[in-house]
PDB file of C-alpha atoms in Angstrom:
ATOM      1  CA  UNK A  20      59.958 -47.036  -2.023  1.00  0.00           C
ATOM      2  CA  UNK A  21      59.925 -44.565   0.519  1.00  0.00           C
ATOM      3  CA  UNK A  22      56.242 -43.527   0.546  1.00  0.00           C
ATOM      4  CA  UNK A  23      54.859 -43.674   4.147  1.00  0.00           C
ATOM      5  CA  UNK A  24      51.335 -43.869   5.117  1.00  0.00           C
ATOM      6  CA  UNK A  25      49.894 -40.777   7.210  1.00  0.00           C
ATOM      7  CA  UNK A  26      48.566 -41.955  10.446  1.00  0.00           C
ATOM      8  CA  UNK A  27      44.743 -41.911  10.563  1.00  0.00           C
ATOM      9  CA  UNK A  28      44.261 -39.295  13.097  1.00  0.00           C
ATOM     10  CA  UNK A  29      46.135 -36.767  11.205  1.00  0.00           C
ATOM     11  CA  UNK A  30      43.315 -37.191   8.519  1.00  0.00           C
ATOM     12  CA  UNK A  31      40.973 -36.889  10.883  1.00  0.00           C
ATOM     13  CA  UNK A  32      42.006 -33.638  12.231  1.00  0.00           C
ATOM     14  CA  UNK A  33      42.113 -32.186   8.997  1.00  0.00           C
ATOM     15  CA  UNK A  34      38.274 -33.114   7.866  1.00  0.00           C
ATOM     16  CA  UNK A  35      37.174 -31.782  11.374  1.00  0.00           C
ATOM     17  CA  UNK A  36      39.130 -28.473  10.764  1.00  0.00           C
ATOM     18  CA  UNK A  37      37.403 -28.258   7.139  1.00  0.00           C
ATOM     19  CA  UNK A  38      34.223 -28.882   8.194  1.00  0.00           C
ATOM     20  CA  UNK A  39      34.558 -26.402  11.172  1.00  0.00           C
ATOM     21  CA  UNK A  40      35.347 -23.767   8.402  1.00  0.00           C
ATOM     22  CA  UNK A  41      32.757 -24.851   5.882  1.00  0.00           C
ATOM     23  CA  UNK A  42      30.060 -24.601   8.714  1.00  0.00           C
ATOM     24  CA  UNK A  43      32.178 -20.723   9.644  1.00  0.00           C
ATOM     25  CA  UNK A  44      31.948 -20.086   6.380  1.00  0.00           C
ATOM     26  CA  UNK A  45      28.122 -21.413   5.987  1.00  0.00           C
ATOM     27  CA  UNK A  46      26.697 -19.306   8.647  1.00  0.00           C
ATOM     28  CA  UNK A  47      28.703 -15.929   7.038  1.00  0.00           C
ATOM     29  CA  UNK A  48      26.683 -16.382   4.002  1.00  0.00           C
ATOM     30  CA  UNK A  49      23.476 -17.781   5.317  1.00  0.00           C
ATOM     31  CA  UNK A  50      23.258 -14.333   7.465  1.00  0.00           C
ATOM     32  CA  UNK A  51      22.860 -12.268   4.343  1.00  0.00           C
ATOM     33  CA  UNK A  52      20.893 -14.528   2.352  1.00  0.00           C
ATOM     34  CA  UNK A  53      18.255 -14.622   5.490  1.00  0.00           C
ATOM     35  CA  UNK A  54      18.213 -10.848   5.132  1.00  0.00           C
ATOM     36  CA  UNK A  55      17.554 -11.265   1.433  1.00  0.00           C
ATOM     37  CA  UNK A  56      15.327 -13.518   2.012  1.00  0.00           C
ATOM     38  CA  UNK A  57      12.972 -11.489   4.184  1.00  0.00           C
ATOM     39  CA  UNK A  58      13.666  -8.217   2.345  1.00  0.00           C
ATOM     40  CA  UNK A  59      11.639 -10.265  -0.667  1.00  0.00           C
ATOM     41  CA  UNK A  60       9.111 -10.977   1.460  1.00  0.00           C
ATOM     42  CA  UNK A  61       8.731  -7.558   3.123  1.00  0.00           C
ATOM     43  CA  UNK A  62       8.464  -6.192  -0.496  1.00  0.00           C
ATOM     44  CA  UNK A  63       6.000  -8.757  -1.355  1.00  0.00           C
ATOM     45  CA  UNK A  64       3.749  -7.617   1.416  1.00  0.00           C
ATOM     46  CA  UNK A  65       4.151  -3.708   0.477  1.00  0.00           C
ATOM     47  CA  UNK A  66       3.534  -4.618  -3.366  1.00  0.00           C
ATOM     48  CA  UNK A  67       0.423  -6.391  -2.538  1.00  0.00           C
ATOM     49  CA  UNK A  68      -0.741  -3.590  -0.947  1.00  0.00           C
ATOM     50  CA  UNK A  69       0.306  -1.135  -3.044  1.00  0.00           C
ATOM     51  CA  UNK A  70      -1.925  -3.190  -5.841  1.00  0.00           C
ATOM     52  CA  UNK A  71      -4.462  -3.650  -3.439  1.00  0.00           C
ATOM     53  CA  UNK A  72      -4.793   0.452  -2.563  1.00  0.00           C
ATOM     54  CA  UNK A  73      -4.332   1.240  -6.099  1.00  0.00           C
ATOM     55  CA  UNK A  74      -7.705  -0.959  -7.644  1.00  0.00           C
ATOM     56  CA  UNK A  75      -9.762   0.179  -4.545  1.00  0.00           C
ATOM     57  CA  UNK A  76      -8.812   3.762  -5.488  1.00  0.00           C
ATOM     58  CA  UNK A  77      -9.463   3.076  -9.144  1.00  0.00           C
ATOM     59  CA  UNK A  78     -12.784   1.426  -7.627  1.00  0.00           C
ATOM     60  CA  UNK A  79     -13.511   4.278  -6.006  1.00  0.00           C
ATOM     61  CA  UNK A  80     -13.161   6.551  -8.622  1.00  0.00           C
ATOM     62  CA  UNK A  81     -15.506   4.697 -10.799  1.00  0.00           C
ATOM     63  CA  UNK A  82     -18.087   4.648  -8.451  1.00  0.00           C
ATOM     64  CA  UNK A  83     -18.029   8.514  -8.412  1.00  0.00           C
ATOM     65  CA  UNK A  84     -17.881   8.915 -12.081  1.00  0.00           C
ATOM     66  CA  UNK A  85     -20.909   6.994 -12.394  1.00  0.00           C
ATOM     67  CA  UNK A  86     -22.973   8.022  -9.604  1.00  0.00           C
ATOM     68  CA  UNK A  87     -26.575   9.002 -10.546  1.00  0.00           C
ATOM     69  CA  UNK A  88     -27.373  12.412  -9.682  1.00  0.00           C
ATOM     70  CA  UNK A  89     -30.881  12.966  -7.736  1.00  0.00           C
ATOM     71  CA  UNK A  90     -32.919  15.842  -9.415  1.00  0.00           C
ATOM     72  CA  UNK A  91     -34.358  15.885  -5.945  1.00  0.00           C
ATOM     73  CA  UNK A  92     -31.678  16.616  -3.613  1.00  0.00           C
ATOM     74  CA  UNK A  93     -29.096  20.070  -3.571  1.00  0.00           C
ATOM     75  CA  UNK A  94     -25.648  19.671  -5.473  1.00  0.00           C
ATOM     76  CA  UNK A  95     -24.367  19.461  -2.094  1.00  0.00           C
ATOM     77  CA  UNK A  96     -26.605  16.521  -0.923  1.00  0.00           C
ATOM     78  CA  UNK A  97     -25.483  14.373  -3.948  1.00  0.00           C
ATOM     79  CA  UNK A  98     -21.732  14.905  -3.613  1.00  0.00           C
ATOM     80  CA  UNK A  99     -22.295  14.025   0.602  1.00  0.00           C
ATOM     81  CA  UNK A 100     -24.364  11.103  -1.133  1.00  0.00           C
ATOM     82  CA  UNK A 101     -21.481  10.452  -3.815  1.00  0.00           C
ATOM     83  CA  UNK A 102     -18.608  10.583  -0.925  1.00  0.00           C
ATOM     84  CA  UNK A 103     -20.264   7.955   1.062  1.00  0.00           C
ATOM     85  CA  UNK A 104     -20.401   5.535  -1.941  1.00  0.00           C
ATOM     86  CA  UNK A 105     -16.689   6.700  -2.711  1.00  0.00           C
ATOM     87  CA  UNK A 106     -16.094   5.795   1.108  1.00  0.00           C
ATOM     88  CA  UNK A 107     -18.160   2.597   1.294  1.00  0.00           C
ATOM     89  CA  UNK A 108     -17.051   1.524  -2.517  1.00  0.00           C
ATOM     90  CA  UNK A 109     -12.925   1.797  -1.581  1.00  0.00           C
ATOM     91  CA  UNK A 110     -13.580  -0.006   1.639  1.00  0.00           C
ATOM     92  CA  UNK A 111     -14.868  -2.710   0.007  1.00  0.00           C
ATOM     93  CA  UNK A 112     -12.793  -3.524  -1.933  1.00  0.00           C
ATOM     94  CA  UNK A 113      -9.748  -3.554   0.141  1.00  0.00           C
ATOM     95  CA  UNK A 114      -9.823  -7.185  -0.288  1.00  0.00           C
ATOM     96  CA  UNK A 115      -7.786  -8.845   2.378  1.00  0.00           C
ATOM     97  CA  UNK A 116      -6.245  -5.306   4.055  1.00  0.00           C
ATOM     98  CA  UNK A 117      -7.441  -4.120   7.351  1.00  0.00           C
ATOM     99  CA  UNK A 118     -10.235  -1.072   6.387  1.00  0.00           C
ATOM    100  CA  UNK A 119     -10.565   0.116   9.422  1.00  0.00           C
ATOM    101  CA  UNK A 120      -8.199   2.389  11.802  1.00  0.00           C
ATOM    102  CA  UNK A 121      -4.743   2.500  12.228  1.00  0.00           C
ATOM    103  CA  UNK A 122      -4.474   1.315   8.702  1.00  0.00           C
ATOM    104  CA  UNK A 123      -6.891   3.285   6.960  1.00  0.00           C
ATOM    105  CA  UNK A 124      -9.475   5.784   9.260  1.00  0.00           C
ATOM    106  CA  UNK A 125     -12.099   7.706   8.186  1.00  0.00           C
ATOM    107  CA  UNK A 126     -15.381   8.637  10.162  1.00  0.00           C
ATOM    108  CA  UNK A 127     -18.881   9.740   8.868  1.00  0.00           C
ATOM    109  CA  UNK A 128     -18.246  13.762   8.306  1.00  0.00           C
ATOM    110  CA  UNK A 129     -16.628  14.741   5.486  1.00  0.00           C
ATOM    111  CA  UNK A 130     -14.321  18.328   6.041  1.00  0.00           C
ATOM    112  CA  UNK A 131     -15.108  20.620   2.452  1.00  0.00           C
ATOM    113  CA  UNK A 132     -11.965  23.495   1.455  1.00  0.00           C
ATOM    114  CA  UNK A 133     -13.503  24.296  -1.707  1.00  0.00           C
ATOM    115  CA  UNK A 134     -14.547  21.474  -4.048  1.00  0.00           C
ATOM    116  CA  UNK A 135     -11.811  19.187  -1.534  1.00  0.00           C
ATOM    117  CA  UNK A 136     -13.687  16.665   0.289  1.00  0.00           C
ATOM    118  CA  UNK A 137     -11.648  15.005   3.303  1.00  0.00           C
ATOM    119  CA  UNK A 138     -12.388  12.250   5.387  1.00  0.00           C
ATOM    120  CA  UNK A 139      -9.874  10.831   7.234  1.00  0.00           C
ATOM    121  CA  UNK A 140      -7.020   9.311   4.731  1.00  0.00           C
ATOM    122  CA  UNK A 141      -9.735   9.752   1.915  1.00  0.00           C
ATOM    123  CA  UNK A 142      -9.504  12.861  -0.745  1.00  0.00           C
ATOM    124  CA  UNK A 143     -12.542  13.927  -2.822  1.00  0.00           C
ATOM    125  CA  UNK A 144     -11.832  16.739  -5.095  1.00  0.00           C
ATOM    126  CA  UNK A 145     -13.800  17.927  -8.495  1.00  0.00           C
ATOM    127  CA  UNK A 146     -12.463  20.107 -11.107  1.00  0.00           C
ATOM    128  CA  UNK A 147     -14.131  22.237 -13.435  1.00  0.00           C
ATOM    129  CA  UNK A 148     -11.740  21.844 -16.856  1.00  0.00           C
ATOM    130  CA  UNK A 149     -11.971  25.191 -18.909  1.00  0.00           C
ATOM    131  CA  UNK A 150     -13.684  23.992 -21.710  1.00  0.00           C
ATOM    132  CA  UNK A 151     -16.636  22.405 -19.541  1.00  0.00           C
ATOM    133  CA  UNK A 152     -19.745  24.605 -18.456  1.00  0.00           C
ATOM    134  CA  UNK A 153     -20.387  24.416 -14.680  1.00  0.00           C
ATOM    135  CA  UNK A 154     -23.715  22.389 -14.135  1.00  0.00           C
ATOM    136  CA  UNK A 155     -25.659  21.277 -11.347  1.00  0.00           C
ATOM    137  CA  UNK A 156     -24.691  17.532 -11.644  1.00  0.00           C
ATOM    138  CA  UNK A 157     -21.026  18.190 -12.308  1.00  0.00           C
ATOM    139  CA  UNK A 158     -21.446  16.069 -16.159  1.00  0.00           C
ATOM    140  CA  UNK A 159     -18.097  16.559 -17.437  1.00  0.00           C
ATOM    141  CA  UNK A 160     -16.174  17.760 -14.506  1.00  0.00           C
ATOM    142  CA  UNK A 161     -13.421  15.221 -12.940  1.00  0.00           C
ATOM    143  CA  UNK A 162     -13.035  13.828  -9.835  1.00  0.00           C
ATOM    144  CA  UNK A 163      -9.836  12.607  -7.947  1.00  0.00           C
ATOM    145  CA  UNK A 164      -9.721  10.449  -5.399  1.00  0.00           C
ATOM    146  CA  UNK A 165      -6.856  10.118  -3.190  1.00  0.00           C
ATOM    147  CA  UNK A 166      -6.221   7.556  -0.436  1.00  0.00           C
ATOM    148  CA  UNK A 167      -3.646   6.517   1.803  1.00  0.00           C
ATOM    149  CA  UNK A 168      -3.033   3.492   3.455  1.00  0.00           C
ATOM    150  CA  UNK A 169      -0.568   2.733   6.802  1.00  0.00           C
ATOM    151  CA  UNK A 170       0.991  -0.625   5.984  1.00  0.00           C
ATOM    152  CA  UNK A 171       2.771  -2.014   9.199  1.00  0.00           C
ATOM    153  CA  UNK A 172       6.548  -2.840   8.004  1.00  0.00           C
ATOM    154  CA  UNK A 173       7.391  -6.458   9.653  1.00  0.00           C
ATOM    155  CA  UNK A 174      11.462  -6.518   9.141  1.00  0.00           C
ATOM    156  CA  UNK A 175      13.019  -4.058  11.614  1.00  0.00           C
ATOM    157  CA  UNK A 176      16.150  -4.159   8.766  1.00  0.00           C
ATOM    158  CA  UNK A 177      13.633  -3.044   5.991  1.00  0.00           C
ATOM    159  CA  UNK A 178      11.798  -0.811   8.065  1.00  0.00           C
ATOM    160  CA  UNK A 179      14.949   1.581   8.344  1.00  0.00           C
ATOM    161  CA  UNK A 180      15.305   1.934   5.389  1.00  0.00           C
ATOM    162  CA  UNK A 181      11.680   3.169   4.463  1.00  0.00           C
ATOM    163  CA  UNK A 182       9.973   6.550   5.081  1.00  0.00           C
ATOM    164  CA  UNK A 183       7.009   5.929   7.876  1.00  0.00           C
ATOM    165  CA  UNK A 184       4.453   8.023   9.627  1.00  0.00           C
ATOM    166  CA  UNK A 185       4.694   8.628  12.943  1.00  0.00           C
ATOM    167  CA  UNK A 186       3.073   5.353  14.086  1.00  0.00           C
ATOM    168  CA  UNK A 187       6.177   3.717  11.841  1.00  0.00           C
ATOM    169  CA  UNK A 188       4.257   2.090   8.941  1.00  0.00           C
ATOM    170  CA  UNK A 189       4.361   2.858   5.423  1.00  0.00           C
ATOM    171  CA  UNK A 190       2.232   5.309   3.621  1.00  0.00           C
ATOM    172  CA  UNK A 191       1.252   3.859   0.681  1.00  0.00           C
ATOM    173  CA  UNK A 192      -1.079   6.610  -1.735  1.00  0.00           C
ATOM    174  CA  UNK A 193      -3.509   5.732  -4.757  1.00  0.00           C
ATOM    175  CA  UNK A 194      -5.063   8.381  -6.535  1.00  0.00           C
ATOM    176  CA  UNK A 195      -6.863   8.340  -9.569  1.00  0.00           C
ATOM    177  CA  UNK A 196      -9.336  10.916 -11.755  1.00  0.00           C
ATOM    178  CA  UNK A 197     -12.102  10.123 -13.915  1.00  0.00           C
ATOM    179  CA  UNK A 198     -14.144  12.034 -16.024  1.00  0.00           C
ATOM    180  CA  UNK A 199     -17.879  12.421 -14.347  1.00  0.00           C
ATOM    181  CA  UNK A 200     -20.654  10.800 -16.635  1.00  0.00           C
TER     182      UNK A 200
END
């Protein structure tokens, strides 16, 4: 009939040039899905922590809020006294993050502007709202603690995108203000 057979190595060149592109065209998109791939779990890590920083703050808070004031000792013995459990309170429960220096520093002498406490990356401050009376064991006032945590960035991609200190990790802040009981 006139239909002629095509010689077997002509086939075969043709597969071998399709797979050559398919495995071209495989690595093009593989590249960008890698990227993807580790943006998702550079995110992951920063969202942890950012959950992590944020209950320890909220932890932190409590702990002041609660705090039983000594009749004993001066106003400014019980908020040195309150800091330390604000101090030893978020530290604890940092769960799995480092608590210690270069991720989070803070030393045993607190630096007062005021009613600002500041240790480190760890902010103390009460407030005196207008309709509250100014007492001895600050019932009523609030407190606000602030921290800040330097989470190390682990994609070089990622990390240029982000904002860092000058040690290039993250700064991730919780801060949170409760009423004092």
């Amino acid at each position: 009939m006139g239909i002629t057979a095509r010689p077997n190595g002509i086939r075969r060149r043709s597969r071998s040039r399709a797979e050559g592109q398919s495995l071209v065209e495989f690595a093009l998109v593989l590249t960008p899905l890698f990227l993807i791939l580790l943006g998702i779990v550079q995110f992951g890590f920063i969202f942890n922590a950012y959950i992590t920083i944020t209950n320890a703050t909220r932890e932190a808070a409590r702990e002041a809020s609660i705090y039983v004031y000594d009749q004993t000792l001066t106003q400014g013995q019980n908020d040195a006294a309150r800091n330390a459990e604000v101090r030893t309170t978020f530290q604890e429960s940092l769960n799995l993050l480092t608590p210690n220096a270069p991720y989070f520093t803070t030393t045993g002498t607190w630096t007062q502007s005021g009613d600002t406490f500041t240790n480190g990356d760890l902010t103390v401050t009460y407030t005196l709202p207008d309709d509250v009376t100014d007492s001895e064991p600050r019932t009523g006032e609030t407190v606000t603690v602030q921290a800040r945590y330097h989470q190390d960035l682990l994609i070089p991609f990622i990390s240029a995108l982000l904002p860092k200190d000058g040690n290039g990790r993250l700064v991730l802040t919780g801060e949170v203000t409760m009423v004092i009981n």
